[in-house]
XYZ file of C-alpha atoms in Angstrom:
512
model
C -25.878 22.335 -25.134
C -26.969 20.840 -21.832
C -30.232 18.973 -22.328
C -31.124 19.535 -18.690
C -30.887 23.299 -19.002
C -33.318 25.619 -20.723
C -32.302 26.955 -24.112
C -32.430 30.510 -22.858
C -33.014 32.120 -19.502
C -31.203 33.437 -16.515
C -30.785 30.121 -14.690
C -27.951 28.987 -16.963
C -25.674 31.767 -15.836
C -27.110 32.696 -12.437
C -24.745 32.481 -9.488
C -25.012 29.296 -7.476
C -25.510 29.240 -3.724
C -22.738 26.690 -3.202
C -19.318 26.164 -4.730
C -20.022 22.420 -4.876
C -22.828 22.948 -7.407
C -21.098 25.701 -9.381
C -20.024 25.414 -13.017
C -16.372 25.188 -11.958
C -17.139 22.416 -9.490
C -18.808 20.385 -12.250
C -15.662 20.719 -14.340
C -13.637 19.509 -11.380
C -15.928 16.499 -10.971
C -15.339 15.534 -14.602
C -11.589 15.875 -14.150
C -11.623 13.884 -10.907
C -13.619 11.142 -12.647
C -10.868 10.791 -15.261
C -8.238 10.561 -12.525
C -10.285 7.877 -10.776
C -10.591 5.916 -14.030
C -6.811 6.063 -14.463
C -6.245 4.939 -10.870
C -8.572 1.967 -11.355
C -7.275 0.849 -14.747
C -3.646 1.975 -14.469
C -2.609 -1.000 -12.347
C -3.283 -3.477 -15.176
C -0.624 -5.293 -17.256
C 2.778 -3.708 -16.567
C 5.203 -0.932 -17.462
C 5.351 -0.017 -21.127
C 8.824 -0.050 -22.683
C 8.696 3.758 -23.040
C 7.811 4.078 -19.352
C 10.777 1.899 -18.407
C 13.072 4.343 -20.207
C 11.462 7.315 -18.461
C 11.679 5.575 -15.101
C 15.391 4.950 -15.552
C 16.010 8.518 -16.712
C 14.096 9.713 -13.646
C 16.842 8.172 -11.500
C 19.408 10.343 -13.310
C 17.936 13.848 -13.166
C 19.486 16.255 -15.622
C 18.550 19.297 -17.716
C 18.242 17.165 -20.832
C 18.064 13.680 -22.276
C 18.639 12.325 -25.749
C 15.002 11.438 -26.407
C 13.203 14.317 -24.680
C 13.580 17.445 -22.539
C 13.642 17.156 -18.719
C 10.029 17.768 -17.618
C 8.790 14.169 -17.969
C 11.714 12.527 -16.108
C 11.322 15.192 -13.411
C 7.718 14.168 -12.792
C 8.863 10.561 -13.011
C 11.314 11.242 -10.188
C 8.561 12.917 -8.179
C 6.410 9.825 -8.697
C 9.226 7.579 -7.479
C 9.680 9.695 -4.366
C 5.953 9.691 -3.572
C 4.838 6.238 -4.722
C 7.973 4.157 -5.217
C 7.884 1.896 -8.249
C 4.120 1.430 -8.072
C 2.740 1.172 -11.602
C -0.377 3.219 -10.898
C 1.662 5.707 -8.877
C 4.204 6.199 -11.638
C 1.366 7.041 -14.026
C -0.420 9.390 -11.618
C 0.959 12.710 -12.823
C 0.313 11.903 -16.478
C -3.376 11.391 -15.724
C -3.447 14.379 -13.379
C -2.127 16.907 -15.906
C -4.532 15.594 -18.532
C -7.365 16.163 -16.061
C -6.177 19.751 -15.534
C -6.384 20.235 -19.303
C -10.030 19.093 -19.226
C -10.841 21.777 -16.651
C -9.006 24.395 -18.716
C -11.050 23.414 -21.769
C -14.270 24.125 -19.904
C -12.869 27.369 -18.535
C -11.981 28.509 -22.061
C -15.608 28.006 -23.047
C -16.618 30.111 -20.054
C -14.212 32.910 -21.036
C -15.743 32.873 -24.522
C -19.180 33.526 -23.028
C -20.383 29.957 -22.755
C -22.942 28.990 -20.155
C -22.893 25.789 -18.153
C -23.967 23.589 -21.056
C -21.224 24.871 -23.359
C -18.597 24.466 -20.651
C -19.606 20.864 -20.021
C -19.735 19.994 -23.717
C -16.241 21.411 -24.233
C -14.888 19.510 -21.222
C -16.499 16.218 -22.247
C -15.150 16.621 -25.782
C -11.656 16.788 -24.240
C -12.136 13.674 -22.081
C -11.305 10.992 -24.700
C -7.781 12.261 -25.320
C -7.392 12.822 -21.584
C -8.103 9.141 -20.988
C -5.827 7.915 -23.759
C -3.055 10.457 -23.248
C -2.949 9.951 -19.489
C -2.875 6.156 -19.565
C 0.934 6.030 -19.741
C 3.667 8.089 -18.126
C 4.905 9.844 -21.257
C 5.880 13.289 -22.485
C 2.693 13.516 -24.564
C 0.697 14.260 -21.410
C 2.867 17.153 -20.240
C 3.218 18.583 -23.733
C -0.580 18.527 -23.985
C -1.032 20.438 -20.729
C 1.318 23.254 -21.697
C -0.276 23.714 -25.121
C -3.716 23.959 -23.511
C -2.488 26.228 -20.730
C -0.813 28.533 -23.252
C -4.012 28.703 -25.305
C -5.957 29.579 -22.147
C -3.555 32.418 -21.353
C -3.760 33.712 -24.940
C -7.544 33.730 -24.657
C -7.322 35.668 -21.381
C -4.968 38.126 -23.074
C -7.354 38.699 -25.972
C -10.401 39.025 -23.744
C -8.895 41.373 -21.172
C -6.464 43.192 -23.472
C -4.108 43.154 -20.490
C -0.587 42.748 -21.960
C 0.754 41.322 -18.713
C -0.671 37.958 -19.793
C 2.367 37.725 -22.096
C 4.409 36.812 -19.018
C 2.222 33.780 -18.397
C 2.282 32.900 -22.110
C 6.062 33.108 -22.224
C 6.420 30.941 -19.133
C 4.188 28.157 -20.430
C 5.867 28.209 -23.843
C 9.221 27.749 -22.117
C 7.870 24.946 -19.945
C 6.235 23.375 -22.995
C 9.563 23.249 -24.807
C 11.001 21.628 -21.692
C 8.329 18.933 -22.123
C 8.458 18.365 -25.901
C 10.111 20.346 -28.652
C 6.956 20.449 -30.783
C 5.858 23.363 -28.581
C 7.982 25.376 -31.010
C 5.339 24.815 -33.690
C 2.664 26.167 -31.354
C 4.841 29.197 -30.643
C 5.109 29.840 -34.386
C 1.307 29.783 -34.506
C 1.259 32.493 -31.851
C 3.741 34.548 -33.882
C 1.491 34.263 -36.949
C -1.550 35.135 -34.861
C 0.127 38.308 -33.659
C 1.283 39.330 -37.137
C -1.932 38.591 -39.043
C -4.596 39.852 -36.633
C -5.374 42.916 -34.572
C -3.067 41.467 -31.917
C -0.093 42.975 -33.782
C -0.588 46.079 -31.660
C 1.115 44.072 -28.927
C 4.369 44.214 -30.878
C 4.857 47.643 -29.345
C 4.269 46.334 -25.836
C 7.228 45.671 -23.571
C 5.202 42.879 -21.948
C 5.270 40.809 -25.147
C 9.052 41.034 -25.352
C 9.404 40.328 -21.649
C 7.300 37.228 -22.283
C 9.634 36.216 -25.112
C 12.623 36.708 -22.835
C 10.950 34.690 -20.105
C 10.283 31.776 -22.471
C 13.967 31.752 -23.485
C 15.039 31.933 -19.844
C 12.865 28.959 -18.881
C 14.178 26.937 -21.840
C 17.800 28.032 -21.363
C 18.967 25.186 -19.061
C 17.998 22.583 -21.647
C 19.555 24.671 -24.432
C 22.836 24.797 -22.519
C 22.634 21.039 -21.934
C 22.165 20.501 -25.655
C 25.157 22.718 -26.414
C 27.326 20.693 -24.015
C 26.202 17.471 -25.711
C 26.629 18.644 -29.315
C 22.855 19.006 -29.757
C 22.490 15.252 -29.697
C 18.691 15.484 -29.613
C 18.742 16.878 -33.157
C 20.440 13.670 -34.318
C 17.882 11.663 -32.378
C 14.919 13.573 -33.838
C 16.260 13.272 -37.384
C 16.668 9.524 -36.927
C 13.202 9.042 -35.436
C 11.551 11.242 -38.056
C 13.254 9.344 -40.896
C 12.088 6.072 -39.335
C 8.504 7.330 -39.006
C 8.417 8.479 -42.627
C 9.988 5.233 -43.824
C 7.480 3.120 -41.898
C 4.512 5.198 -43.071
C 3.606 6.563 -39.639
C 3.202 10.094 -41.017
C 1.323 9.449 -44.256
C -2.166 9.782 -42.741
C -1.633 12.991 -40.795
C -4.857 14.664 -41.943
C -7.105 11.578 -41.631
C -5.580 11.040 -38.205
C -7.160 14.290 -37.050
C -10.572 12.683 -37.401
C -9.345 9.649 -35.472
C -8.109 11.931 -32.707
C -11.390 13.784 -32.358
C -13.841 11.000 -33.306
C -17.484 12.108 -33.219
C -16.523 15.463 -31.702
C -15.163 16.658 -35.059
C -18.202 18.928 -35.771
C -17.486 20.761 -32.514
C -13.863 21.570 -33.284
C -14.723 22.467 -36.878
C -17.357 24.882 -35.570
C -14.719 26.269 -33.233
C -12.237 26.822 -36.050
C -14.932 28.514 -38.141
C -15.820 30.736 -35.188
C -12.264 31.903 -34.593
C -11.549 32.579 -38.255
C -14.849 33.942 -39.567
C -17.604 34.543 -36.977
C -18.065 38.270 -36.209
C -18.780 37.610 -32.519
C -15.375 35.907 -32.166
C -13.409 38.586 -34.009
C -11.280 39.558 -31.016
C -10.208 35.888 -30.691
C -9.148 35.538 -34.336
C -5.574 34.882 -33.217
C -6.564 31.467 -31.825
C -7.595 30.328 -35.290
C -4.102 31.061 -36.578
C -2.622 29.233 -33.603
C -4.312 26.083 -34.912
C -3.902 26.557 -38.662
C -0.186 27.383 -38.689
C 1.016 24.327 -36.683
C -1.353 22.142 -38.719
C 0.204 23.294 -41.989
C 3.724 23.072 -40.607
C 3.171 19.499 -39.462
C 1.747 18.581 -42.872
C 4.807 20.009 -44.618
C 7.246 18.543 -42.095
C 5.457 15.166 -42.155
C 4.640 15.012 -38.476
C 2.669 12.261 -36.790
C -1.049 12.765 -36.359
C -1.101 13.161 -32.591
C 1.450 15.998 -32.615
C -1.330 18.586 -32.848
C -3.792 16.893 -30.497
C -3.293 19.566 -27.846
C -4.649 22.287 -30.163
C -8.175 20.873 -30.133
C -9.334 21.914 -26.631
C -9.343 25.607 -27.615
C -11.409 24.647 -30.676
C -13.798 22.558 -28.577
C -14.314 25.590 -26.353
C -15.258 27.894 -29.214
C -17.295 25.230 -30.983
C -19.377 24.508 -27.909
C -20.107 28.210 -27.383
C -20.993 28.699 -31.039
C -23.232 25.635 -30.870
C -24.944 26.872 -27.727
C -25.729 30.183 -29.386
C -26.904 28.497 -32.586
C -29.204 26.086 -30.725
C -30.734 29.022 -28.874
C -32.003 30.291 -32.237
C -33.828 27.033 -33.082
C -37.246 25.803 -32.089
C -37.176 24.016 -28.765
C -37.970 20.563 -30.175
C -35.146 20.707 -32.716
C -32.744 22.184 -30.186
C -33.466 19.481 -27.609
C -33.016 16.715 -30.201
C -29.674 18.104 -31.344
C -28.499 18.489 -27.742
C -29.331 14.869 -27.125
C -27.423 13.863 -30.249
C -24.355 15.819 -29.111
C -24.342 14.174 -25.696
C -24.839 10.743 -27.238
C -21.885 11.287 -29.590
C -19.634 12.442 -26.742
C -20.629 9.445 -24.634
C -19.823 7.095 -27.522
C -16.406 8.720 -27.925
C -15.599 8.193 -24.258
C -16.715 4.565 -24.327
C -14.664 3.858 -27.455
C -11.515 5.286 -25.912
C -12.090 3.445 -22.637
C -12.429 0.211 -24.582
C -9.321 0.518 -26.759
C -6.952 3.014 -25.100
C -7.203 1.956 -21.448
C -5.799 -1.349 -20.131
C -9.191 -2.860 -19.403
C -9.417 -5.886 -21.732
C -8.634 -9.374 -20.366
C -5.365 -10.508 -21.927
C -5.828 -12.726 -25.017
C -9.584 -12.101 -25.135
C -11.313 -11.045 -28.358
C -11.557 -7.563 -26.873
C -7.788 -7.621 -26.255
C -7.071 -8.612 -29.853
C -9.194 -5.771 -31.210
C -7.589 -3.134 -28.976
C -4.107 -4.398 -29.855
C -4.894 -4.188 -33.538
C -5.869 -0.530 -33.123
C -2.838 0.370 -31.019
C 0.086 -1.795 -29.962
C 1.037 -0.343 -26.598
C -0.502 -3.025 -24.411
C 1.505 -5.974 -25.727
C 4.676 -3.994 -24.985
C 3.677 -3.929 -21.304
C 4.007 -7.696 -20.919
C 6.967 -9.943 -20.229
C 9.458 -7.628 -18.522
C 9.581 -9.437 -15.146
C 9.890 -12.768 -17.005
C 12.756 -11.390 -19.103
C 14.712 -10.307 -16.029
C 13.977 -13.594 -14.262
C 15.387 -15.465 -17.260
C 18.515 -13.302 -17.260
C 18.994 -14.065 -13.566
C 18.661 -17.800 -14.232
C 21.280 -17.567 -16.980
C 23.586 -15.678 -14.610
C 23.180 -18.335 -11.928
C 24.353 -21.074 -14.330
C 27.589 -19.288 -15.217
C 30.921 -20.216 -13.630
C 31.936 -18.152 -10.606
C 34.695 -16.387 -12.558
C 32.178 -15.214 -15.206
C 29.732 -14.021 -12.539
C 32.492 -11.981 -10.905
C 33.079 -9.962 -14.092
C 29.578 -9.973 -15.552
C 27.746 -7.291 -17.493
C 24.290 -7.203 -19.076
C 24.158 -5.582 -22.505
C 20.693 -4.545 -23.727
C 19.771 -3.554 -27.257
C 16.828 -1.291 -26.425
C 15.688 0.937 -23.597
C 12.839 -1.368 -22.588
C 15.237 -4.204 -21.860
C 17.738 -1.951 -20.101
C 15.037 -0.285 -18.033
C 13.500 -3.627 -17.084
C 16.827 -5.047 -15.884
C 17.491 -1.927 -13.843
C 13.996 -2.020 -12.332
C 13.499 -5.718 -11.600
C 17.129 -6.830 -11.416
C 17.672 -5.654 -7.856
C 15.705 -8.556 -6.416
C 18.131 -10.934 -8.174
C 21.271 -8.888 -7.374
C 21.886 -8.366 -11.084
C 24.301 -5.660 -12.229
C 22.771 -2.597 -13.867
C 22.274 -3.002 -17.588
C 24.446 -1.142 -20.070
C 23.141 -0.091 -23.467
C 24.085 2.091 -26.426
C 20.554 3.445 -26.856
C 19.651 7.078 -26.179
C 20.714 8.385 -22.756
C 21.822 4.928 -21.563
C 24.915 5.288 -23.755
C 26.027 8.367 -21.819
C 26.116 6.367 -18.576
C 28.896 4.203 -19.938
C 29.853 0.571 -19.507
C 31.250 0.576 -15.993
C 34.675 0.574 -14.412
C 36.145 -1.939 -14.640
C 34.396 -3.006 -17.848
C 32.726 -6.421 -17.886
C 34.493 -9.439 -19.357
C 31.472 -11.706 -19.789
C 28.174 -10.364 -21.116
C 24.589 -11.574 -21.058
C 23.188 -9.936 -24.198
C 19.519 -9.280 -24.962
C 17.932 -7.576 -27.950
C 20.957 -7.638 -30.286
C 21.328 -9.703 -33.454
C 23.690 -12.666 -33.600
C 25.430 -11.259 -36.671
C 26.423 -8.074 -34.853
C 27.621 -10.031 -31.835
C 29.756 -12.406 -33.897
C 31.446 -9.404 -35.493
C 32.457 -8.039 -32.102
C 32.970 -11.035 -29.782
C 35.167 -14.122 -29.977
C 32.348 -16.383 -28.806
C 28.592 -16.086 -28.332
C 26.146 -18.841 -27.426
C 22.380 -18.877 -27.037
C 21.612 -19.266 -23.336
C 17.874 -18.571 -23.188
C 14.843 -17.032 -24.859
C 12.445 -14.186 -24.140
C 8.896 -15.107 -23.178
C 5.859 -13.933 -21.263
C 3.412 -15.935 -19.196
C 0.517 -15.061 -21.521
C 2.142 -16.249 -24.745
C 1.560 -12.828 -26.324
C 3.677 -11.970 -29.332
C 5.422 -8.625 -28.941
C 8.669 -6.968 -29.947
C 10.730 -9.001 -27.501
C 9.366 -12.422 -28.405
C 9.127 -11.784 -32.163
C 12.025 -9.547 -33.161
C 14.846 -10.726 -30.891
C 13.870 -13.802 -28.888
C 17.395 -15.113 -28.244
C 19.477 -14.255 -25.177
C 23.234 -14.775 -25.524
C 26.284 -15.162 -23.354
C 29.266 -13.506 -25.062
C 32.973 -13.450 -24.246
C 36.138 -12.055 -25.743
C 35.433 -8.544 -27.014
C 37.522 -8.106 -30.184
C 37.992 -4.352 -29.708
C 38.861 -2.180 -26.775
C 35.856 -1.120 -24.737
C 36.198 2.575 -25.711
C 36.235 1.598 -29.402
C 33.291 -0.751 -29.021
C 31.296 1.752 -27.000
C 31.866 4.542 -29.496
C 30.309 2.446 -32.268
C 27.504 1.196 -30.037
C 25.575 4.478 -29.820
C 22.165 4.280 -31.494
C 18.715 5.831 -31.200
C 15.335 4.325 -30.587
């Protein structure tokens, strides 16, 4: 589908004299361009509230956390070691793994028989999600990589018929579960693909079962952590899922697939058709099931639209190869026009995502308002330094006796993470919170006697403390309305806990 290449002919697949002009090198250039875009734009605004939670968890490495498995905090810790608390540095690995997925998408097209044009089309189709998914340090990025990497290994298995690829498949499934538990849905797609296609011959192969064992072994540390903590993540996931359903975040799962893929939807639909029905793709039929089964499971389970985003690169790969072969059968004029249309559509997709999913808009501009209406992440990146500065000012006005026995109680992980990140410059104590993994870190010994409280309603505080007074308000220097300034703007000073600290802490656990 490359307009610069002839429709047919040997040049498209001929070996190149230099690595730097090879097909693989071009894929690397695309990936490096996405990393560069993230490095340029990633320094804008500030840490997102979700990133603040990940950053704090990264300081407490473990085999599990309430909200997610350990892979994302591990890379967060690596970022802290390499780049400190640099915003762009903390986000580096999220953008990097998304870029790797772009290269893998192009390589899948190559393995399917695609020439340079098909490889580039597949890679460019994967760029929009790479840009959006790599803009924040979040588990979505790492989950995405392991889905794509597993699909690549499955494709290599089907093409080579070498059962040893099951070892690689098992490893990436295990790592994927260590990134996000939705990898289990992808694994069920692989099971269906084995059972319902010619791949069921692998059921008799010891390599398949060794791969299964390897996936369990890789996941085992997190499983043991869950067992030691009463499988707390199941409670968390049930709570979050019920919230998402209640708030309507899951009701548009199928329409969301078109939002995810934008103008590239004909490519992935062609890819799905190819895997399921095209005779030339018969040996790769399993990959069609790997998409269809998770899709149906997420529909039934009422998942959020982006949960299956990582399944599209393998469809882009097949769709681009199918399209390349189809265009080769058309008259040159028609073929060239359609190629141009494809490239135009992919360019539009990339520009749209850069405009609304990357932190490029001047704050409070018309552009900013549009991007915030489409997705609300950016406004949750503002105001954290101001919040901590205000808490420090409140602390400084307290009597010496209160300051000597002071604690900071935060209602959500953004507030707690912000205090723990920015509070050092003001010599503030570390925040305590009942949310997610913060609850497990306790309330300190000895427990505080006076509390500065942020993000908790006055009614709840009056039930549990003898006295609470408003001492300040949340704000940000841009005057942007976000969760902090709208939902819980008051900051309190509370004294006289009515219960013992163990009793209060037991009831304080909550999920968010």
